[in-house]
Amino acid sequence: ATGVRDVVKSGENGMLTSEHPILWAKSIHKLMLDIDRYVYMSEEAKKTAMSFSEDKVARQAQECYGKVCAQVQRCDILFSWNRKVFVKQ
């Protein structure tokens, strides 16, 4: 899983930077000098965070599990039907 790179859109809702301390500090300094960019990115970051709220993620997981269970039930029905056909022969 790529984690942060899947969520952060550099320059939109956050900044993807090098792990090198000087390059990281330069990125932060640049953002501190541009208050409009800072405000914009802060608002976008809040929106992104809200899309990962506990309720929303739980609801998405429940929907996903429901789809998987429905597929498994269809497979079980098909398998049991095929097993009955094979047993009769």
mmCIF file of N, CA, C and O in Angstrom:
data_model
loop_
_atom_site.group_PDB
_atom_site.id
_atom_site.type_symbol
_atom_site.label_atom_id
_atom_site.label_comp_id
_atom_site.label_asym_id
_atom_site.label_seq_id
_atom_site.Cartn_x
_atom_site.Cartn_y
_atom_site.Cartn_z
ATOM 1 N N ALA A 1 0.847 -1.183 0.000
ATOM 2 C CA ALA A 1 0.000 0.000 0.000
ATOM 3 C C ALA A 1 0.888 1.239 0.000
ATOM 4 O O ALA A 1 1.906 1.275 0.674
ATOM 5 N N THR A 2 0.469 2.234 -0.729
ATOM 6 C CA THR A 2 1.272 3.444 -0.822
ATOM 7 C C THR A 2 0.899 4.454 0.247
ATOM 8 O O THR A 2 1.637 5.396 0.479
ATOM 9 N N GLY A 3 -0.223 4.281 0.893
ATOM 10 C CA GLY A 3 -0.600 5.113 2.032
ATOM 11 C C GLY A 3 -0.724 6.581 1.714
ATOM 12 O O GLY A 3 -1.636 6.996 1.011
ATOM 13 N N VAL A 4 0.195 7.366 2.232
ATOM 14 C CA VAL A 4 0.131 8.825 2.115
ATOM 15 C C VAL A 4 0.018 9.251 0.656
ATOM 16 O O VAL A 4 -0.757 10.141 0.324
ATOM 17 N N ARG A 5 0.738 8.632 -0.228
ATOM 18 C CA ARG A 5 0.711 9.032 -1.640
ATOM 19 C C ARG A 5 -0.659 8.785 -2.279
ATOM 20 O O ARG A 5 -0.986 9.385 -3.283
ATOM 21 N N ASP A 6 -1.458 7.903 -1.681
ATOM 22 C CA ASP A 6 -2.818 7.674 -2.175
ATOM 23 C C ASP A 6 -3.769 8.774 -1.739
ATOM 24 O O ASP A 6 -4.813 8.977 -2.349
ATOM 25 N N VAL A 7 -3.440 9.481 -0.673
ATOM 26 C CA VAL A 7 -4.340 10.457 -0.080
ATOM 27 C C VAL A 7 -3.898 11.890 -0.370
ATOM 28 O O VAL A 7 -4.708 12.735 -0.726
ATOM 29 N N VAL A 8 -2.618 12.152 -0.215
ATOM 30 C CA VAL A 8 -2.103 13.517 -0.362
ATOM 31 C C VAL A 8 -1.858 13.840 -1.838
ATOM 32 O O VAL A 8 -1.175 13.109 -2.538
ATOM 33 N N LYS A 9 -2.455 14.957 -2.245
ATOM 34 C CA LYS A 9 -2.211 15.499 -3.584
ATOM 35 C C LYS A 9 -1.328 16.722 -3.369
ATOM 36 O O LYS A 9 -1.806 17.763 -2.921
ATOM 37 N N SER A 10 -0.059 16.561 -3.666
ATOM 38 C CA SER A 10 0.913 17.596 -3.348
ATOM 39 C C SER A 10 0.519 18.944 -3.941
ATOM 40 O O SER A 10 0.205 19.057 -5.126
ATOM 41 N N GLY A 11 0.493 19.946 -3.072
ATOM 42 C CA GLY A 11 0.118 21.285 -3.494
ATOM 43 C C GLY A 11 -1.381 21.531 -3.430
ATOM 44 O O GLY A 11 -1.840 22.646 -3.607
ATOM 45 N N GLU A 12 -2.152 20.494 -3.164
ATOM 46 C CA GLU A 12 -3.613 20.621 -3.078
ATOM 47 C C GLU A 12 -4.072 20.470 -1.622
ATOM 48 O O GLU A 12 -4.639 21.379 -1.055
ATOM 49 N N ASN A 13 -3.861 19.279 -1.067
ATOM 50 C CA ASN A 13 -4.311 19.030 0.307
ATOM 51 C C ASN A 13 -3.141 18.686 1.233
ATOM 52 O O ASN A 13 -3.328 18.195 2.331
ATOM 53 N N GLY A 14 -1.957 18.905 0.761
ATOM 54 C CA GLY A 14 -0.760 18.625 1.541
ATOM 55 C C GLY A 14 0.464 18.764 0.663
ATOM 56 O O GLY A 14 0.377 19.224 -0.478
ATOM 57 N N MET A 15 1.581 18.365 1.209
ATOM 58 C CA MET A 15 2.823 18.443 0.454
ATOM 59 C C MET A 15 3.565 17.126 0.576
ATOM 60 O O MET A 15 3.773 16.631 1.676
ATOM 61 N N LEU A 16 3.929 16.575 -0.550
ATOM 62 C CA LEU A 16 4.788 15.405 -0.550
ATOM 63 C C LEU A 16 6.209 15.927 -0.701
ATOM 64 O O LEU A 16 6.520 16.632 -1.657
ATOM 65 N N THR A 17 7.034 15.628 0.257
ATOM 66 C CA THR A 17 8.401 16.154 0.253
ATOM 67 C C THR A 17 9.399 15.029 0.417
ATOM 68 O O THR A 17 9.044 13.902 0.770
ATOM 69 N N SER A 18 10.619 15.377 0.192
ATOM 70 C CA SER A 18 11.722 14.464 0.457
ATOM 71 C C SER A 18 11.830 14.270 1.964
ATOM 72 O O SER A 18 11.427 15.133 2.747
ATOM 73 N N GLU A 19 12.371 13.153 2.365
ATOM 74 C CA GLU A 19 12.596 12.941 3.791
ATOM 75 C C GLU A 19 13.882 13.620 4.254
ATOM 76 O O GLU A 19 14.185 13.616 5.441
ATOM 77 N N HIS A 20 14.598 14.204 3.338
ATOM 78 C CA HIS A 20 15.820 14.915 3.693
ATOM 79 C C HIS A 20 15.434 16.147 4.505
ATOM 80 O O HIS A 20 14.616 16.965 4.061
ATOM 81 N N PRO A 21 15.980 16.326 5.702
ATOM 82 C CA PRO A 21 15.550 17.402 6.598
ATOM 83 C C PRO A 21 15.627 18.806 5.999
ATOM 84 O O PRO A 21 14.711 19.607 6.208
ATOM 85 N N ILE A 22 16.644 19.103 5.234
ATOM 86 C CA ILE A 22 16.778 20.455 4.671
ATOM 87 C C ILE A 22 15.728 20.689 3.596
ATOM 88 O O ILE A 22 15.089 21.750 3.558
ATOM 89 N N LEU A 23 15.502 19.705 2.733
ATOM 90 C CA LEU A 23 14.481 19.858 1.688
ATOM 91 C C LEU A 23 13.085 19.936 2.301
ATOM 92 O O LEU A 23 12.238 20.695 1.849
ATOM 93 N N TRP A 24 12.855 19.173 3.347
ATOM 94 C CA TRP A 24 11.568 19.205 4.054
ATOM 95 C C TRP A 24 11.351 20.585 4.661
ATOM 96 O O TRP A 24 10.284 21.181 4.526
ATOM 97 N N ALA A 25 12.388 21.126 5.305
ATOM 98 C CA ALA A 25 12.293 22.456 5.925
ATOM 99 C C ALA A 25 12.061 23.540 4.876
ATOM 100 O O ALA A 25 11.276 24.473 5.099
ATOM 101 N N LYS A 26 12.698 23.418 3.721
ATOM 102 C CA LYS A 26 12.491 24.402 2.652
ATOM 103 C C LYS A 26 11.049 24.385 2.167
ATOM 104 O O LYS A 26 10.471 25.440 1.895
ATOM 105 N N SER A 27 10.470 23.213 2.074
ATOM 106 C CA SER A 27 9.069 23.106 1.649
ATOM 107 C C SER A 27 8.140 23.776 2.648
ATOM 108 O O SER A 27 7.202 24.485 2.273
ATOM 109 N N ILE A 28 8.390 23.553 3.926
ATOM 110 C CA ILE A 28 7.574 24.181 4.968
ATOM 111 C C ILE A 28 7.759 25.703 4.938
ATOM 112 O O ILE A 28 6.786 26.457 5.020
ATOM 113 N N HIS A 29 8.984 26.140 4.803
ATOM 114 C CA HIS A 29 9.265 27.584 4.760
ATOM 115 C C HIS A 29 8.540 28.243 3.586
ATOM 116 O O HIS A 29 7.930 29.312 3.743
ATOM 117 N N LYS A 30 8.590 27.605 2.437
ATOM 118 C CA LYS A 30 7.903 28.133 1.249
ATOM 119 C C LYS A 30 6.406 28.270 1.518
ATOM 120 O O LYS A 30 5.790 29.280 1.166
ATOM 121 N N LEU A 31 5.815 27.279 2.164
ATOM 122 C CA LEU A 31 4.385 27.322 2.472
ATOM 123 C C LEU A 31 4.078 28.422 3.494
ATOM 124 O O LEU A 31 3.071 29.123 3.375
ATOM 125 N N MET A 32 4.950 28.596 4.455
ATOM 126 C CA MET A 32 4.741 29.636 5.479
ATOM 127 C C MET A 32 4.752 31.041 4.867
ATOM 128 O O MET A 32 4.095 31.949 5.375
ATOM 129 N N LEU A 33 5.453 31.202 3.777
ATOM 130 C CA LEU A 33 5.540 32.510 3.124
ATOM 131 C C LEU A 33 4.344 32.811 2.220
ATOM 132 O O LEU A 33 4.143 33.945 1.811
ATOM 133 N N ASP A 34 3.551 31.780 1.921
ATOM 134 C CA ASP A 34 2.402 31.941 1.015
ATOM 135 C C ASP A 34 1.124 31.629 1.792
ATOM 136 O O ASP A 34 0.613 30.510 1.748
ATOM 137 N N ILE A 35 0.602 32.620 2.502
ATOM 138 C CA ILE A 35 -0.549 32.412 3.375
ATOM 139 C C ILE A 35 -1.787 31.961 2.599
ATOM 140 O O ILE A 35 -2.563 31.128 3.083
ATOM 141 N N ASP A 36 -1.960 32.472 1.378
ATOM 142 C CA ASP A 36 -3.117 32.045 0.579
ATOM 143 C C ASP A 36 -3.032 30.551 0.256
ATOM 144 O O ASP A 36 -4.032 29.833 0.340
ATOM 145 N N ARG A 37 -1.862 30.090 -0.104
ATOM 146 C CA ARG A 37 -1.663 28.664 -0.404
ATOM 147 C C ARG A 37 -1.879 27.845 0.867
ATOM 148 O O ARG A 37 -2.509 26.796 0.850
ATOM 149 N N TYR A 38 -1.381 28.350 1.988
ATOM 150 C CA TYR A 38 -1.550 27.666 3.260
ATOM 151 C C TYR A 38 -3.035 27.505 3.616
ATOM 152 O O TYR A 38 -3.484 26.418 3.988
ATOM 153 N N VAL A 39 -3.790 28.574 3.484
ATOM 154 C CA VAL A 39 -5.226 28.526 3.799
ATOM 155 C C VAL A 39 -5.938 27.555 2.870
ATOM 156 O O VAL A 39 -6.742 26.721 3.306
ATOM 157 N N TYR A 40 -5.635 27.646 1.569
ATOM 158 C CA TYR A 40 -6.260 26.757 0.585
ATOM 159 C C TYR A 40 -5.956 25.290 0.912
ATOM 160 O O TYR A 40 -6.859 24.448 0.979
ATOM 161 N N MET A 41 -4.679 24.988 1.140
ATOM 162 C CA MET A 41 -4.292 23.603 1.411
ATOM 163 C C MET A 41 -4.887 23.109 2.731
ATOM 164 O O MET A 41 -5.270 21.937 2.837
ATOM 165 N N SER A 42 -4.997 23.990 3.706
ATOM 166 C CA SER A 42 -5.606 23.610 4.980
ATOM 167 C C SER A 42 -7.058 23.202 4.797
ATOM 168 O O SER A 42 -7.510 22.185 5.349
ATOM 169 N N GLU A 43 -7.799 23.989 4.029
ATOM 170 C CA GLU A 43 -9.203 23.668 3.777
ATOM 171 C C GLU A 43 -9.338 22.355 3.005
ATOM 172 O O GLU A 43 -10.202 21.532 3.322
ATOM 173 N N GLU A 44 -8.495 22.157 2.018
ATOM 174 C CA GLU A 44 -8.542 20.916 1.235
ATOM 175 C C GLU A 44 -8.161 19.715 2.104
ATOM 176 O O GLU A 44 -8.735 18.636 1.965
ATOM 177 N N ALA A 45 -7.206 19.906 3.000
ATOM 178 C CA ALA A 45 -6.794 18.829 3.897
ATOM 179 C C ALA A 45 -7.948 18.443 4.830
ATOM 180 O O ALA A 45 -8.168 17.260 5.106
ATOM 181 N N LYS A 46 -8.703 19.438 5.307
ATOM 182 C CA LYS A 46 -9.861 19.160 6.168
ATOM 183 C C LYS A 46 -10.907 18.351 5.403
ATOM 184 O O LYS A 46 -11.486 17.397 5.935
ATOM 185 N N LYS A 47 -11.150 18.742 4.137
ATOM 186 C CA LYS A 47 -12.118 17.996 3.313
ATOM 187 C C LYS A 47 -11.659 16.548 3.136
ATOM 188 O O LYS A 47 -12.466 15.616 3.224
ATOM 189 N N THR A 48 -10.385 16.383 2.877
ATOM 190 C CA THR A 48 -9.838 15.034 2.700
ATOM 191 C C THR A 48 -9.997 14.232 3.979
ATOM 192 O O THR A 48 -10.428 13.076 3.948
ATOM 193 N N ALA A 49 -9.675 14.836 5.096
ATOM 194 C CA ALA A 49 -9.792 14.143 6.384
ATOM 195 C C ALA A 49 -11.231 13.715 6.645
ATOM 196 O O ALA A 49 -11.479 12.607 7.136
ATOM 197 N N MET A 50 -12.182 14.570 6.298
ATOM 198 C CA MET A 50 -13.593 14.240 6.513
ATOM 199 C C MET A 50 -14.032 13.056 5.657
ATOM 200 O O MET A 50 -14.942 12.322 6.029
ATOM 201 N N SER A 51 -13.394 12.872 4.515
ATOM 202 C CA SER A 51 -13.763 11.735 3.671
ATOM 203 C C SER A 51 -13.286 10.419 4.277
ATOM 204 O O SER A 51 -13.652 9.344 3.800
ATOM 205 N N PHE A 52 -12.481 10.503 5.327
ATOM 206 C CA PHE A 52 -12.013 9.318 6.032
ATOM 207 C C PHE A 52 -12.566 9.262 7.454
ATOM 208 O O PHE A 52 -11.963 8.653 8.326
ATOM 209 N N SER A 53 -13.728 9.870 7.670
ATOM 210 C CA SER A 53 -14.326 9.840 9.001
ATOM 211 C C SER A 53 -14.664 8.396 9.370
ATOM 212 O O SER A 53 -14.871 7.540 8.507
ATOM 213 N N GLU A 54 -14.730 8.137 10.646
ATOM 214 C CA GLU A 54 -15.010 6.790 11.139
ATOM 215 C C GLU A 54 -16.317 6.246 10.569
ATOM 216 O O GLU A 54 -16.386 5.103 10.104
ATOM 217 N N ASP A 55 -17.358 7.066 10.574
ATOM 218 C CA ASP A 55 -18.662 6.626 10.064
ATOM 219 C C ASP A 55 -18.604 6.300 8.580
ATOM 220 O O ASP A 55 -19.140 5.286 8.137
ATOM 221 N N LYS A 56 -17.963 7.169 7.822
ATOM 222 C CA LYS A 56 -17.908 6.964 6.376
ATOM 223 C C LYS A 56 -17.096 5.714 6.025
ATOM 224 O O LYS A 56 -17.508 4.913 5.190
ATOM 225 N N VAL A 57 -15.959 5.543 6.670
ATOM 226 C CA VAL A 57 -15.127 4.368 6.398
ATOM 227 C C VAL A 57 -15.849 3.089 6.825
ATOM 228 O O VAL A 57 -15.820 2.088 6.113
ATOM 229 N N ALA A 58 -16.540 3.134 7.950
ATOM 230 C CA ALA A 58 -17.298 1.962 8.407
ATOM 231 C C ALA A 58 -18.409 1.620 7.416
ATOM 232 O O ALA A 58 -18.624 0.449 7.097
ATOM 233 N N ARG A 59 -19.098 2.637 6.926
ATOM 234 C CA ARG A 59 -20.167 2.420 5.948
ATOM 235 C C ARG A 59 -19.600 1.819 4.654
ATOM 236 O O ARG A 59 -20.175 0.889 4.084
ATOM 237 N N GLN A 60 -18.461 2.329 4.196
ATOM 238 C CA GLN A 60 -17.838 1.799 2.982
ATOM 239 C C GLN A 60 -17.406 0.343 3.182
ATOM 240 O O GLN A 60 -17.586 -0.487 2.290
ATOM 241 N N ALA A 61 -16.862 0.035 4.354
ATOM 242 C CA ALA A 61 -16.447 -1.339 4.639
ATOM 243 C C ALA A 61 -17.658 -2.266 4.671
ATOM 244 O O ALA A 61 -17.620 -3.369 4.118
ATOM 245 N N GLN A 62 -18.739 -1.802 5.276
ATOM 246 C CA GLN A 62 -19.957 -2.614 5.354
ATOM 247 C C GLN A 62 -20.502 -2.899 3.952
ATOM 248 O O GLN A 62 -20.900 -4.020 3.648
ATOM 249 N N GLU A 63 -20.500 -1.894 3.089
ATOM 250 C CA GLU A 63 -20.963 -2.092 1.712
ATOM 251 C C GLU A 63 -20.080 -3.104 0.981
ATOM 252 O O GLU A 63 -20.580 -3.980 0.277
ATOM 253 N N CYS A 64 -18.784 -2.974 1.177
ATOM 254 C CA CYS A 64 -17.841 -3.892 0.534
ATOM 255 C C CYS A 64 -18.061 -5.320 1.023
ATOM 256 O O CYS A 64 -18.148 -6.250 0.224
ATOM 257 N N TYR A 65 -18.162 -5.495 2.349
ATOM 258 C CA TYR A 65 -18.391 -6.825 2.907
ATOM 259 C C TYR A 65 -19.723 -7.398 2.431
ATOM 260 O O TYR A 65 -19.829 -8.590 2.169
ATOM 261 N N GLY A 66 -20.727 -6.542 2.308
ATOM 262 C CA GLY A 66 -22.026 -6.997 1.809
ATOM 263 C C GLY A 66 -21.928 -7.541 0.397
ATOM 264 O O GLY A 66 -22.506 -8.583 0.072
ATOM 265 N N LYS A 67 -21.172 -6.858 -0.451
ATOM 266 C CA LYS A 67 -20.982 -7.326 -1.833
ATOM 267 C C LYS A 67 -20.233 -8.652 -1.859
ATOM 268 O O LYS A 67 -20.580 -9.554 -2.622
ATOM 269 N N VAL A 68 -19.213 -8.765 -1.020
ATOM 270 C CA VAL A 68 -18.443 -10.011 -0.968
ATOM 271 C C VAL A 68 -19.332 -11.150 -0.481
ATOM 272 O O VAL A 68 -19.335 -12.235 -1.067
ATOM 273 N N CYS A 69 -20.106 -10.910 0.567
ATOM 274 C CA CYS A 69 -20.995 -11.948 1.097
ATOM 275 C C CYS A 69 -22.026 -12.370 0.057
ATOM 276 O O CYS A 69 -22.334 -13.559 -0.065
ATOM 277 N N ALA A 70 -22.546 -11.425 -0.691
ATOM 278 C CA ALA A 70 -23.525 -11.753 -1.738
ATOM 279 C C ALA A 70 -22.877 -12.652 -2.791
ATOM 280 O O ALA A 70 -23.496 -13.618 -3.258
ATOM 281 N N GLN A 71 -21.644 -12.363 -3.152
ATOM 282 C CA GLN A 71 -20.933 -13.189 -4.137
ATOM 283 C C GLN A 71 -20.677 -14.581 -3.568
ATOM 284 O O GLN A 71 -20.843 -15.580 -4.269
ATOM 285 N N VAL A 72 -20.301 -14.662 -2.306
ATOM 286 C CA VAL A 72 -20.043 -15.956 -1.676
ATOM 287 C C VAL A 72 -21.319 -16.772 -1.628
ATOM 288 O O VAL A 72 -21.314 -17.969 -1.920
ATOM 289 N N GLN A 73 -22.438 -16.139 -1.294
ATOM 290 C CA GLN A 73 -23.717 -16.860 -1.239
ATOM 291 C C GLN A 73 -24.077 -17.385 -2.617
ATOM 292 O O GLN A 73 -24.541 -18.506 -2.756
ATOM 293 N N ARG A 74 -23.834 -16.597 -3.663
ATOM 294 C CA ARG A 74 -24.113 -17.068 -5.024
ATOM 295 C C ARG A 74 -23.233 -18.266 -5.352
ATOM 296 O O ARG A 74 -23.691 -19.231 -5.959
ATOM 297 N N CYS A 75 -21.980 -18.213 -4.948
ATOM 298 C CA CYS A 75 -21.073 -19.333 -5.196
ATOM 299 C C CYS A 75 -21.519 -20.562 -4.423
ATOM 300 O O CYS A 75 -21.473 -21.679 -4.943
ATOM 301 N N ASP A 76 -21.963 -20.382 -3.172
ATOM 302 C CA ASP A 76 -22.440 -21.507 -2.368
ATOM 303 C C ASP A 76 -23.660 -22.151 -3.013
ATOM 304 O O ASP A 76 -23.764 -23.370 -3.067
ATOM 305 N N ILE A 77 -24.564 -21.334 -3.510
ATOM 306 C CA ILE A 77 -25.767 -21.868 -4.170
ATOM 307 C C ILE A 77 -25.373 -22.649 -5.412
ATOM 308 O O ILE A 77 -25.824 -23.763 -5.636
ATOM 309 N N LEU A 78 -24.485 -22.080 -6.203
ATOM 310 C CA LEU A 78 -24.030 -22.750 -7.424
ATOM 311 C C LEU A 78 -23.302 -24.037 -7.082
ATOM 312 O O LEU A 78 -23.550 -25.079 -7.673
ATOM 313 N N PHE A 79 -22.437 -23.988 -6.083
ATOM 314 C CA PHE A 79 -21.674 -25.165 -5.690
ATOM 315 C C PHE A 79 -22.590 -26.263 -5.180
ATOM 316 O O PHE A 79 -22.451 -27.421 -5.546
ATOM 317 N N SER A 80 -23.560 -25.913 -4.347
ATOM 318 C CA SER A 80 -24.459 -26.930 -3.801
ATOM 319 C C SER A 80 -25.335 -27.514 -4.903
ATOM 320 O O SER A 80 -25.614 -28.708 -4.915
ATOM 321 N N TRP A 81 -25.742 -26.705 -5.881
ATOM 322 C CA TRP A 81 -26.526 -27.217 -7.009
ATOM 323 C C TRP A 81 -25.680 -28.184 -7.822
ATOM 324 O O TRP A 81 -26.126 -29.271 -8.162
ATOM 325 N N ASN A 82 -24.438 -27.808 -8.097
ATOM 326 C CA ASN A 82 -23.551 -28.696 -8.852
ATOM 327 C C ASN A 82 -23.263 -29.981 -8.101
ATOM 328 O O ASN A 82 -23.189 -31.051 -8.679
ATOM 329 N N ARG A 83 -23.122 -29.902 -6.796
ATOM 330 C CA ARG A 83 -22.841 -31.082 -5.981
ATOM 331 C C ARG A 83 -24.033 -32.047 -6.068
ATOM 332 O O ARG A 83 -23.844 -33.248 -6.209
ATOM 333 N N LYS A 84 -25.267 -31.527 -6.036
ATOM 334 C CA LYS A 84 -26.450 -32.388 -6.134
ATOM 335 C C LYS A 84 -26.502 -33.070 -7.491
ATOM 336 O O LYS A 84 -26.841 -34.233 -7.589
ATOM 337 N N VAL A 85 -26.146 -32.356 -8.546
ATOM 338 C CA VAL A 85 -26.136 -32.943 -9.885
ATOM 339 C C VAL A 85 -25.116 -34.077 -9.948
ATOM 340 O O VAL A 85 -25.401 -35.148 -10.460
ATOM 341 N N PHE A 86 -23.943 -33.852 -9.404
ATOM 342 C CA PHE A 86 -22.897 -34.863 -9.448
ATOM 343 C C PHE A 86 -23.240 -36.084 -8.588
ATOM 344 O O PHE A 86 -22.924 -37.207 -8.925
ATOM 345 N N VAL A 87 -23.893 -35.855 -7.448
ATOM 346 C CA VAL A 87 -24.258 -36.955 -6.558
ATOM 347 C C VAL A 87 -25.305 -37.840 -7.212
ATOM 348 O O VAL A 87 -25.241 -39.059 -7.113
ATOM 349 N N LYS A 88 -26.261 -37.271 -7.977
ATOM 350 C CA LYS A 88 -27.313 -38.046 -8.617
ATOM 351 C C LYS A 88 -26.758 -38.954 -9.700
ATOM 352 O O LYS A 88 -27.307 -39.984 -9.986
ATOM 353 N N GLN A 89 -25.662 -38.548 -10.324
ATOM 354 C CA GLN A 89 -25.118 -39.367 -11.408
ATOM 355 C C GLN A 89 -24.416 -40.504 -10.791
ATOM 356 O O GLN A 89 -23.994 -41.434 -10.939
#
